Tab-separated table of C-alpha atoms in Angstrom:
chain	number	residue	atom	x	y	z
A	1	MET	CA	-7.518	5.053	2.792
A	2	LEU	CA	-5.177	2.565	2.045
A	3	PHE	CA	-1.285	3.259	2.565
A	4	GLY	CA	2.185	1.863	1.896
A	5	PHE	CA	5.425	3.045	1.958
A	6	THR	CA	8.877	2.733	-0.159
A	7	GLY	CA	12.255	3.107	0.469
A	8	LEU	CA	13.748	3.083	3.714
A	9	ALA	CA	12.399	0.266	5.399
A	10	ARG	CA	14.423	-0.447	8.483
A	11	THR	CA	17.741	-0.273	10.302
A	12	SER	CA	18.903	-1.888	13.478
A	13	ASP	CA	17.161	0.729	15.580
A	14	PHE	CA	14.195	2.141	13.483
A	15	GLU	CA	11.355	0.273	11.396
A	16	THR	CA	9.227	2.443	8.939
A	17	ARG	CA	5.862	0.832	9.485
A	18	ARG	CA	6.120	0.600	13.154
A	19	TRP	CA	7.461	4.141	13.144
A	20	ILE	CA	4.554	5.213	10.852
A	21	LEU	CA	1.443	3.967	12.711
A	22	ASN	CA	2.601	5.749	15.577
A	23	ALA	CA	3.214	8.871	14.072
A	24	LEU	CA	0.030	8.727	12.360
A	25	TYR	CA	-1.584	7.877	15.951
A	26	GLU	CA	-0.072	10.663	17.621
A	27	CYS	CA	-0.646	13.600	14.786
A	28	SER	CA	-4.486	12.280	14.243
A	29	PRO	CA	-5.920	14.391	17.222
A	30	PRO	CA	-7.129	17.240	17.643
A	31	ASP	CA	-9.957	17.207	14.547
A	32	ARG	CA	-8.909	13.419	13.025
A	33	SER	CA	-9.283	14.876	9.584
A	34	ILE	CA	-7.329	13.343	6.807
A	35	HIS	CA	-5.946	16.890	5.809
A	36	ALA	CA	-4.531	18.476	8.895
A	37	THR	CA	-3.696	14.533	10.507
A	38	LEU	CA	-1.451	14.881	6.924
A	39	GLU	CA	0.302	17.711	7.266
A	40	ARG	CA	0.904	17.288	11.143
A	41	PHE	CA	2.523	13.736	9.809
A	42	LYS	CA	4.654	15.654	7.292
A	43	ASP	CA	6.128	18.086	9.783
A	44	ARG	CA	6.720	15.010	12.523
A	45	ALA	CA	8.325	13.385	9.336
A	46	THR	CA	10.840	16.241	9.183
A	47	GLU	CA	11.272	16.364	12.854
A	48	ASP	CA	11.997	12.698	13.741
A	49	PHE	CA	14.508	12.647	10.709
A	50	LYS	CA	16.948	15.250	11.682
A	51	THR	CA	15.926	13.876	15.305
A	52	ILE	CA	16.450	10.138	16.147
A	53	PRO	CA	19.632	9.203	16.301
A	54	ALA	CA	19.201	5.995	14.178
A	55	LEU	CA	18.270	8.521	10.811
A	56	ARG	CA	20.564	10.957	11.521
A	57	ALA	CA	23.576	7.755	11.486
A	58	LEU	CA	22.681	7.462	7.250
A	59	SER	CA	23.587	8.843	4.316
A	60	PRO	CA	20.968	10.749	2.638
A	61	SER	CA	20.807	8.461	-0.050
A	62	GLU	CA	19.537	5.762	3.039
A	63	ARG	CA	17.344	8.146	4.263
A	64	ARG	CA	14.828	8.678	1.144
A	65	LEU	CA	11.131	7.986	1.981
A	66	GLY	CA	7.430	8.414	0.326
A	67	ILE	CA	4.354	7.275	1.502
A	68	LEU	CA	1.606	6.666	-0.833
A	69	PHE	CA	-2.746	7.257	0.800
A	70	THR	CA	-5.387	6.731	-1.823
A	71	GLY	CA	-8.954	6.361	-0.795
A	72	TYR	CA	-12.362	7.598	-0.369
A	73	LEU	CA	-12.919	11.404	0.856
A	74	TYR	CA	-16.654	11.091	2.390
A	75	THR	CA	-16.903	15.024	2.350
A	76	ARG	CA	-18.824	14.528	0.257
A	77	GLU	CA	-22.192	12.030	-1.255
A	78	PRO	CA	-21.341	9.886	-3.563
A	79	PRO	CA	-17.280	10.235	-1.948
A	80	LEU	CA	-14.891	11.524	-3.615
A	81	VAL	CA	-11.134	9.582	-4.597
A	82	GLY	CA	-8.758	11.544	-3.256
A	83	SER	CA	-4.668	10.499	-2.950
A	84	ALA	CA	-1.651	12.107	-0.748
A	85	ILE	CA	2.448	11.345	-1.460
A	86	VAL	CA	4.439	12.279	1.611
A	87	SER	CA	8.000	12.037	0.593
A	88	ASN	CA	11.329	13.554	1.443
A	89	PHE	CA	12.748	12.286	-1.859
A	90	LEU	CA	9.814	12.581	-4.422
A	91	ASP	CA	8.337	14.873	-6.448
A	92	PRO	CA	5.042	13.714	-8.064
A	93	ALA	CA	4.184	17.523	-9.317
A	94	ALA	CA	7.424	17.042	-11.426
A	95	ASP	CA	7.543	13.573	-11.636
A	96	VAL	CA	11.079	13.345	-10.404
A	97	VAL	CA	12.769	11.279	-8.170
A	98	HIS	CA	15.698	12.650	-6.393
A	99	ALA	CA	18.668	10.461	-5.583
A	100	VAL	CA	19.139	11.867	-1.821
A	101	ALA	CA	16.832	12.764	0.980
A	102	SER	CA	15.905	16.125	1.549
A	103	ASP	CA	15.931	17.911	4.998
A	104	HIS	CA	11.945	18.120	4.705
A	105	PHE	CA	9.371	16.129	3.931
A	106	ALA	CA	6.639	17.259	1.457
A	107	SER	CA	2.906	16.052	0.823
A	108	PHE	CA	1.543	16.498	-2.651
A	109	TYR	CA	-2.279	16.214	-3.071
A	110	THR	CA	-4.447	14.289	-5.307
A	111	ALA	CA	-8.872	14.811	-5.558
A	112	GLU	CA	-11.440	15.122	-7.386
A	113	ARG	CA	-12.717	18.296	-7.011
A	114	GLU	CA	-16.454	16.864	-7.727
A	115	PRO	CA	-18.084	13.203	-8.397
A	116	GLY	CA	-16.994	11.892	-11.037
A	117	SER	CA	-18.629	10.307	-14.097
A	118	GLU	CA	-20.086	6.994	-13.100
A	119	ASN	CA	-16.446	5.345	-15.265
A	120	ALA	CA	-14.290	7.700	-13.577
A	121	THR	CA	-11.033	5.390	-13.516
A	122	TYR	CA	-7.871	6.285	-11.131
A	123	ILE	CA	-4.368	4.338	-11.337
A	124	GLU	CA	-1.482	5.457	-8.913
A	125	ARG	CA	1.053	4.041	-8.211
A	126	ILE	CA	4.835	4.982	-6.008
A	127	GLY	CA	8.602	2.962	-5.441
A	128	ALA	CA	10.201	1.658	-8.514
A	129	HIS	CA	7.337	3.597	-10.803
A	130	ARG	CA	9.073	3.455	-13.770
A	131	ALA	CA	9.112	-0.165	-14.329
A	132	MET	CA	5.325	0.491	-14.619
A	133	ARG	CA	4.680	0.971	-18.086
A	134	GLN	CA	1.960	2.740	-20.077
A	135	ALA	CA	0.809	-0.879	-21.622
A	136	ASP	CA	0.250	-1.902	-17.915
A	137	ALA	CA	-1.805	0.690	-16.860
A	138	ASP	CA	-4.438	0.737	-19.917
A	139	ALA	CA	-4.500	-3.304	-18.985
A	140	LEU	CA	-5.986	-2.190	-15.527
A	141	ARG	CA	-7.845	1.022	-16.471
A	142	VAL	CA	-10.175	-0.948	-18.917
A	143	MET	CA	-10.608	-3.602	-16.617
A	144	LEU	CA	-11.973	-0.726	-14.166
A	145	ALA	CA	-13.669	1.295	-16.670
A	146	ASP	CA	-15.654	-2.084	-17.806
A	147	ARG	CA	-16.363	-2.538	-13.663
A	148	ARG	CA	-14.940	-6.076	-14.450
A	149	PRO	CA	-15.612	-8.574	-11.015
A	150	ALA	CA	-13.108	-6.629	-7.821
A	151	ASP	CA	-11.094	-9.935	-7.773
A	152	ALA	CA	-10.808	-10.326	-11.555
A	153	VAL	CA	-8.618	-6.385	-10.649
A	154	THR	CA	-6.625	-7.395	-7.809
A	155	GLY	CA	-6.204	-11.096	-9.847
A	156	LYS	CA	-4.367	-8.126	-12.589
A	157	ALA	CA	-2.943	-6.112	-10.538
A	158	THR	CA	-0.737	-8.837	-9.397
A	159	GLU	CA	0.148	-9.813	-12.503
A	160	VAL	CA	1.632	-6.599	-13.269
A	161	MET	CA	3.957	-6.438	-10.702
A	162	LEU	CA	4.291	-10.169	-11.112
A	163	THR	CA	5.676	-8.620	-14.433
A	164	MET	CA	6.895	-5.413	-13.182
A	165	ALA	CA	9.427	-7.003	-11.413
A	166	ASP	CA	11.583	-8.824	-13.892
A	167	ARG	CA	12.392	-5.434	-15.843
A	168	ASP	CA	15.203	-3.858	-15.173
A	169	ALA	CA	13.785	-0.645	-14.294
A	170	ALA	CA	12.955	-2.810	-11.076
A	171	GLY	CA	15.987	-2.442	-9.970
A	172	GLY	CA	15.139	-5.979	-7.746
A	173	THR	CA	13.357	-3.554	-5.625
A	174	ILE	CA	10.076	-5.758	-6.551
A	175	GLY	CA	9.457	-8.722	-4.827
A	176	LYS	CA	6.885	-11.102	-5.567
A	177	GLN	CA	4.873	-11.528	-2.064
A	178	ILE	CA	2.180	-9.044	-2.554
A	179	THR	CA	-0.595	-7.865	0.133
A	180	TRP	CA	-3.356	-6.498	-1.681
A	181	LEU	CA	-6.176	-4.430	0.051
A	182	ARG	CA	-9.464	-3.587	-1.179
A	183	ILE	CA	-12.004	-0.569	-0.020
A	184	THR	CA	-15.358	0.276	-1.328
A	185	ARG	CA	-17.042	3.760	-1.785
A	186	GLU	CA	-19.205	2.526	1.191
A	187	ARG	CA	-17.871	3.395	4.655
A	188	ASP	CA	-18.596	1.248	6.338
A	189	ALA	CA	-18.153	-1.968	4.320
A	190	PRO	CA	-15.378	-4.242	5.617
A	191	VAL	CA	-11.716	-3.888	3.834
A	192	ARG	CA	-10.960	-7.291	2.257
A	193	SER	CA	-7.120	-7.689	2.181
A	194	GLY	CA	-5.409	-11.021	1.065
A	195	TYR	CA	-1.562	-12.558	0.420
A	196	TYR	CA	-0.116	-13.130	-2.573
A	197	SER	CA	3.423	-15.658	-2.792
A	198	ASN	CA	5.016	-16.561	-5.925
A	199	VAL	CA	6.299	-19.757	-4.049
A	200	PRO	CA	4.725	-22.189	-1.322
A	201	THR	CA	5.056	-20.452	2.468
A	202	GLY	CA	3.594	-21.154	5.238
A	203	VAL	CA	4.212	-17.373	6.440
A	204	ILE	CA	1.701	-14.682	5.298
A	205	TYR	CA	2.135	-11.275	6.053
A	206	THR	CA	-0.812	-9.675	7.502
A	207	PRO	CA	-1.473	-5.869	6.730
A	208	THR	CA	-1.251	-2.809	9.733
A	209	PHE	CA	-4.498	-0.936	11.030
A	210	ILE	CA	-5.556	2.280	12.319
A	211	VAL	CA	-8.378	3.853	13.206
A	212	LEU	CA	-9.012	7.656	13.956
A	213	ASP	CA	-12.710	8.672	14.470
A	214	ASP	CA	-14.677	10.387	16.935
A	215	GLU	CA	-15.186	7.155	18.552
A	216	GLN	CA	-12.025	5.571	19.031
A	217	GLN	CA	-8.267	5.516	17.852
A	218	VAL	CA	-6.763	2.571	17.656
A	219	ALA	CA	-3.343	1.463	16.115
A	220	PHE	CA	-2.696	-2.188	15.364
A	221	ASP	CA	0.573	-3.685	14.135
A	222	MET	CA	-0.341	-7.352	12.611
A	223	GLY	CA	2.686	-8.392	11.730
A	224	CYS	CA	2.355	-12.288	9.829
A	225	ALA	CA	0.815	-15.600	10.305
A	226	VAL	CA	3.169	-18.910	10.460
A	227	LEU	CA	1.703	-21.970	9.890
A	228	LYS	CA	3.184	-24.907	12.170
A	229	GLY	CA	2.512	-27.951	12.479
A	230	ASN	CA	3.470	-32.361	12.676
A	231	GLY	CA	4.339	-33.413	9.488
A	232	ASP	CA	4.114	-31.201	6.116
A	233	PRO	CA	1.042	-29.496	6.490
A	234	ALA	CA	0.265	-27.333	3.703
A	235	PRO	CA	1.441	-23.871	2.988
A	236	LEU	CA	-0.964	-21.636	3.501
A	237	ALA	CA	-0.303	-19.467	-0.087
A	238	VAL	CA	1.068	-20.243	-3.094
A	239	PRO	CA	0.835	-19.857	-6.815
A	240	LYS	CA	-1.506	-19.030	-8.582
A	241	VAL	CA	-1.507	-21.917	-12.118
A	242	GLY	CA	-4.075	-23.118	-14.847
A	243	ARG	CA	-7.021	-23.648	-12.743
A	244	ASN	CA	-6.618	-26.905	-13.869
A	245	ALA	CA	-3.197	-27.401	-12.962
A	246	PRO	CA	-1.476	-29.367	-10.258
A	247	CYS	CA	-1.635	-27.463	-7.036
A	248	PRO	CA	1.888	-26.177	-6.225
A	249	CYS	CA	1.284	-27.522	-2.798
A	250	LYS	CA	2.122	-30.802	-3.979
A	251	SER	CA	-1.806	-32.154	-2.887
A	252	GLY	CA	-1.850	-34.254	-6.274
A	253	GLN	CA	-4.951	-31.968	-6.651
A	254	LYS	CA	-5.947	-29.870	-9.201
A	255	TYR	CA	-5.351	-25.663	-8.687
A	256	LYS	CA	-9.274	-25.318	-8.885
A	257	ARG	CA	-10.045	-27.637	-6.168
A	258	CYS	CA	-7.397	-27.236	-3.203
A	259	HIS	CA	-5.682	-23.739	-3.251
A	260	GLY	CA	-7.597	-22.187	-5.970
A	261	ARG	CA	-10.748	-22.261	-3.477
């Protein structure tokens, strides 16, 4: 599954990304199944948010956290689409976002009961989700139903997020530096990832990941890649522009012949 979170990111003594990795790692035994792991993770979150001093010192509005897990359940063939939200302020069932954090984390699950039709589509979001309009979801759903190339769907999703970021409903909380990840139904297929930035940059943030199965239990906090060198090296990431437009890295070449590759 892929996972991402919204709400509390860090304090001077607490970093949510690292806490999630450690908590998932420690909550996976003994069975390492996704549902049981997330139930233990939910209880661990409730306990930690009550006892960790850095978190207890925050106001209820600052302690809000929601984590979305989405991907495939390999208990059936073909695998089933499934997702979960663990949160102390989101109530997806009632489509409610609370202004303050609850004392307890809750878990919400969605999954196919049976393998869907070949054109089944599923769109989920977390965070400033009210900034996403029905037309945004419809545009993505058409591409998914038409089985457009994965790169095209990823590009459209990035475009939608950039548009959402400028809407008043986002409240300035949606960034324009976007990490994307892609998994397929094939369990052993590699996870693809990439990074988009709306400004030329020499820094690319890379996803963290955790492997929990019968053979290994490993967590990686990947951090970022930073380009350093003499002179003025070409940036690692640039905004996407028209294929024949000058590349934003100022190389003097067309985008399609430079960073467009």
